[in-house]
Structure formats: C-alpha cells, structure tokens
C-alpha positions as MATLAB code, in Angstrom:
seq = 'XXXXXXXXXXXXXXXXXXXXXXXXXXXXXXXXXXXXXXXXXXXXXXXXXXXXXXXXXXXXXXXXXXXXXXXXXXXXXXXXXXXXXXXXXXXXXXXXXXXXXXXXXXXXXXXXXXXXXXXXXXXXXXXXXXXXXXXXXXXXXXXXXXXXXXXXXXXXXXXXXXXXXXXXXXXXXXXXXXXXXXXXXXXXXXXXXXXXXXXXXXXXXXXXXXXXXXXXX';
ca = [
     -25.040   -4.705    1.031;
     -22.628   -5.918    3.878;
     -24.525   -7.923    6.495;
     -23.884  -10.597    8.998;
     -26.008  -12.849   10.962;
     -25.480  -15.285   13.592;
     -28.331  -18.090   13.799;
     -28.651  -21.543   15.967;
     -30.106  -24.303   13.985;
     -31.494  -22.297   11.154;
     -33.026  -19.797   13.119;
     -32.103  -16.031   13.315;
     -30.665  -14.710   16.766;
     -28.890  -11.534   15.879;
     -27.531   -9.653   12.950;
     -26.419   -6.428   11.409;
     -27.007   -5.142    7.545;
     -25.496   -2.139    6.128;
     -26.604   -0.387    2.798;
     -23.750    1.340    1.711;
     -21.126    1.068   -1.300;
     -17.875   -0.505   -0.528;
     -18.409   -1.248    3.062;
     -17.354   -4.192    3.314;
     -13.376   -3.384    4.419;
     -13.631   -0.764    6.800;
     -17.075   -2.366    8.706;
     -17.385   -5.869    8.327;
     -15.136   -6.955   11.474;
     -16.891   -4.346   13.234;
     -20.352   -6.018   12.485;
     -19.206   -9.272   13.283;
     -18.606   -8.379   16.763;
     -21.838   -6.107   17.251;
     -23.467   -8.946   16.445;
     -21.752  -11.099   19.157;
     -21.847   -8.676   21.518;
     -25.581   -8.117   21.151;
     -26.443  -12.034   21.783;
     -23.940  -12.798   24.368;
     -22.331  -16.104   22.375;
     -19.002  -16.789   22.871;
     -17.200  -17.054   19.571;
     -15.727  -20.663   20.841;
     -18.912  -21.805   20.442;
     -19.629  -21.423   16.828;
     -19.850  -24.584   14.619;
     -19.206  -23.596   11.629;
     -19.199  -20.010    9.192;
     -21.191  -19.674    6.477;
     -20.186  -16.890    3.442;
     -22.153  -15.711    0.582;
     -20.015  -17.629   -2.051;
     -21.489  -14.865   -5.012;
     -21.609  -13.582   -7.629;
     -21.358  -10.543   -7.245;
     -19.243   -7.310   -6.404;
     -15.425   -8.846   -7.042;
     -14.150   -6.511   -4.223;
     -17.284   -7.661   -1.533;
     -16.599  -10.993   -1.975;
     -13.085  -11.229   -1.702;
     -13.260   -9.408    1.800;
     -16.255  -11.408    3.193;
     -14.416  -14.855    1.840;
     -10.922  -13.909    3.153;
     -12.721  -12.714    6.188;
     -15.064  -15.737    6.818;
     -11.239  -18.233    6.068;
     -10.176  -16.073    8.300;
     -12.185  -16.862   11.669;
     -12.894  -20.280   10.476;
      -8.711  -20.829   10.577;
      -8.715  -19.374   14.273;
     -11.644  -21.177   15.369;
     -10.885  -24.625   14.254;
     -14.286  -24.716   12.267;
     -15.758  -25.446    8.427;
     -16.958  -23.036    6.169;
     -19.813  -23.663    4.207;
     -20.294  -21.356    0.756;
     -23.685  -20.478   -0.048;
     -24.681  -19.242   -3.776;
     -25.942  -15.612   -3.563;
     -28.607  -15.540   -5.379;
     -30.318  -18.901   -3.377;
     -30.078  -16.947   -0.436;
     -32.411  -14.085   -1.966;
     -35.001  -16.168   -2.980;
     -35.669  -17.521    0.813;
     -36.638  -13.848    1.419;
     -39.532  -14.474   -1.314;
     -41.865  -16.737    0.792;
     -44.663  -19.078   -0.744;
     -47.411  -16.593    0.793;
     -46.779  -14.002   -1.468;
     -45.734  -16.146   -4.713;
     -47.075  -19.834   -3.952;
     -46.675  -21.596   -7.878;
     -44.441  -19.364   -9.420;
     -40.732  -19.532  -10.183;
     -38.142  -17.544   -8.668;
     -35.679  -15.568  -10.973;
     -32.865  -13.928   -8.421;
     -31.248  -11.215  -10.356;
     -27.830   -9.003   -9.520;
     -26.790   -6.125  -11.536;
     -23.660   -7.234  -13.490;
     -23.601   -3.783  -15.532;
     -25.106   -2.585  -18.615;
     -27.951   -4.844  -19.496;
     -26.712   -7.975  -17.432;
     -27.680   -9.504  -15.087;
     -26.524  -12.492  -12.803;
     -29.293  -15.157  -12.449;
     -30.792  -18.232  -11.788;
     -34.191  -19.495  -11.690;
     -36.135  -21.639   -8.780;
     -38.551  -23.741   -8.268;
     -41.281  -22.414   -5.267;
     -39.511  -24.742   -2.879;
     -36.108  -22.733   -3.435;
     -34.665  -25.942   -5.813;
     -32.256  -24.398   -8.498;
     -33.486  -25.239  -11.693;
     -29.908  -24.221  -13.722;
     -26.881  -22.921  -13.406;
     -25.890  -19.349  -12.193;
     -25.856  -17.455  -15.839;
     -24.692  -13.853  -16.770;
     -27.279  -13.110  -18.967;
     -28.067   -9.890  -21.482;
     -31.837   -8.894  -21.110;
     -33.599   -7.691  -23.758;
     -37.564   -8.190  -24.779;
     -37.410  -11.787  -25.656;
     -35.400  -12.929  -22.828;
     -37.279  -15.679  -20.234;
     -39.848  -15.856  -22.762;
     -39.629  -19.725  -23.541;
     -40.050  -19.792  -19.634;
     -43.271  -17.357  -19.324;
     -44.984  -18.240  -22.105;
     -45.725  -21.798  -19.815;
     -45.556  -20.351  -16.720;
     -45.274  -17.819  -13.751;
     -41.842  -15.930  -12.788;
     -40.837  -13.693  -10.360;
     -38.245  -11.293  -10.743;
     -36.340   -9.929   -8.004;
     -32.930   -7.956   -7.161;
     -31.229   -5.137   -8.104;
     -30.605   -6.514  -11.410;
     -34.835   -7.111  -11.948;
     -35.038   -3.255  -11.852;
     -33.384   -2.400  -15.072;
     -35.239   -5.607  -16.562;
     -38.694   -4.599  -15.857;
     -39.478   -2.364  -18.631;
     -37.633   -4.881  -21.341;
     -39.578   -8.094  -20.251;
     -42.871   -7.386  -20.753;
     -45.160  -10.615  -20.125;
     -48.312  -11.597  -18.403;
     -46.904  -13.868  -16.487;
     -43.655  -12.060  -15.653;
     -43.831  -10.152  -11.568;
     -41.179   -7.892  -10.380;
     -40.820   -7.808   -6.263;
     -38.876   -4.885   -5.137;
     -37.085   -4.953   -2.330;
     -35.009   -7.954   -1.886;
     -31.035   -8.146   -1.684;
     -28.803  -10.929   -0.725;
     -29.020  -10.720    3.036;
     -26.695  -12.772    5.694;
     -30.429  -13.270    7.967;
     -31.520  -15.324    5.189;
     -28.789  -17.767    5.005;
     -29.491  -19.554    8.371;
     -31.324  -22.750    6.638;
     -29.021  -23.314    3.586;
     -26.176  -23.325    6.117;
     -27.650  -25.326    8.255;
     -28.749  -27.976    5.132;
     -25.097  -27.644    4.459;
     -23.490  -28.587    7.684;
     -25.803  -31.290    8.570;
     -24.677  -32.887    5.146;
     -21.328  -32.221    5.581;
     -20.693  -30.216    2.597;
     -17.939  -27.587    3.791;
     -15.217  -26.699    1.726;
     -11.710  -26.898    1.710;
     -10.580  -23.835    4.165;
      -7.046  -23.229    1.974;
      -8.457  -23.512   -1.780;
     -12.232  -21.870   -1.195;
     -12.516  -18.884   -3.648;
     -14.991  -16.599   -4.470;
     -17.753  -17.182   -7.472;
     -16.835  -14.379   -9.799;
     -18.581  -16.430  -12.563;
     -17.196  -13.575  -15.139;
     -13.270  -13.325  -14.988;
     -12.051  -10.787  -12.705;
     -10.241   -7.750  -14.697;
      -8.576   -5.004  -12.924;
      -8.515   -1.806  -14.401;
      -5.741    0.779  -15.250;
      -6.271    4.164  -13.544;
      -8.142    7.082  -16.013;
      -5.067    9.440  -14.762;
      -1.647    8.500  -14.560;
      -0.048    7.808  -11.129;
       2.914   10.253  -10.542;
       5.522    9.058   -8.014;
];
C-alpha cells in the first residue's frame, strides 16, 4: 500500500492510496502532489510531515522516510514518525468492536507476523513483536478476553487461532488517511524527531540478498 494524505488539525482533506507492489519509488512524489493539487494548499503552508515509521516492507519504508526527510529539509518543518500498526487500528472504530482489544497484524513471511495489541481507546498495550503463530498463540490473552485481529498478517492466522473470543476484520491496511490524529497528538506535544538521524522501524535486521543467477558484466 502507498498512500498519502494531507489533513488540518486531525481531520482528512485530501489523499491518494495505491494498492500495488513496489509502488512506492516510481509514484509516491507523484501522489504527493495530486494530493496538493486537488486541495489547493500551498506546500509553504504545511506544519509539519508525518511518515509511517513501520514495520514493514524494508524497501517501502526507506522511500516514504527518505522521502518524508526529504520535504521536511526543504520546508523548514518537523517530522513526526508514527508506528504502523497504531495507525491501522484507528480504522477499527468502537462501533463495530466497542470492549475488545485490537491486535494489528503485518505479514512478516512464513508464519509471522508483526504485531501489537490495543486497548479499545487505541492505547498500546506492548511492544511491536515479530511473532510465529501457531494454535496456542494469544491464548493467555483470549482465554480472559475479546481480540480482534486485523491486517494482512490476520489472514494467514485465522485458521491457526481458533478461539471464542478471537474476531478477524478483513479489510484494513496501514493507510496515510488514518494518521491525521496521531500526528496531530504528536505535534501538539512536540514529539518530532531528529530530521538527520530518523530511520525506519525494521524491527527484524535488514538482510539483502545475493541474486539466484549470477550477474555477468
């Protein structure tokens, strides 16, 4: 998913998503201005840029951190980094899951996952975790209370974690219109980062792989 949104205190004015595998390079910058040219805002008058921080895809968030550095440098502004998988749960609202918790999950390959649960009220209740699912995982959790699953990762858990209490919402993804509130919690508490040493959240260390056929020169 490569999306951007551009949103006045916390609430959504324009913004572009794109469902489609590495994106990210070749259409990013030319969201970013779709979006500005669809509500009329002058870039000078942004306050601030706000970047899904992950985890997630290594090569989407390098792009959309060195991009979002990027036009925070030129504009003289802060840039606030907002966990991935907090912004998915503000797409789960309390109307459709009022009491229980929220489990954001990403596909990290094979049977893991990256996630974190929630309280209803979108509080983290641990840390981000890359965590292998099988049948007994969350079930200290479930066995007390409610827990709903989301993401791409949630798909490939569904048929392992098998529990009353467990839900599985399709249809969410980390999502730049969602974002408008945490960034705007951020900024009015001041917590922007340092524009030079900001890096992505791998979580998992970032391995580059050697080419299946060898490169002839």
């Amino acid at each position: 998913v490569c999306s951007v949104a551009l949103h006045q205190n916390g609430t959504l004015i324009s913004s572009r998503i794109l469902h489609q595998g590495q994106a990210h390079a070749t259409h990013l910058a030319l969201l970013i201005d779709e979006v500005f040219n669809e509500s009329a805002v002058d870039k000078k008058n942004i306050q601030a840029i706000a970047v899904s921080i992950g985890p997630g895809s290594y090569t989407g968030l390098r792009i959309g951190v060195s991009t979002a550095k990027g036009i925070a440098y030129a504009l003289s502004v802060p840039v606030l980094a907002i966990n991935t998988l907090a912004i998915m749960t503000v797409a789960v609202t309390q109307e459709q899951f009022k009491t229980a918790l929220r489990c954001p999950m990403i596909d990290a390959r094979r049977m893991e996952v990256y996630c974190q649960l929630f309280s209803p009220a979108h509080c983290a209740l641990n840390n981000v975790e890359a965590r292998v699912i099988d049948e007994n995982s969350f079930r200290e959790v479930l066995d007390k209370e409610q827990v709903v699953f989301f993401g791409n990762g949630a798909l490939k858990c569904e048929p392992l974690i098998q529990h009353s209490n467990a839900f599985f919402l399709p249809g969410v993804f980390p999502s730049a219109e969602n974002m408008g509130v945490l960034a705007l919690a951020k900024f009015n508490q001041g917590q922007t980062e340092d524009l030079f040493l900001l890096e992505p959240f791998y979580l998992k260390e970032f391995r580059i792989g050697k080419p299946a056929t060898p490169l002839v020169g």
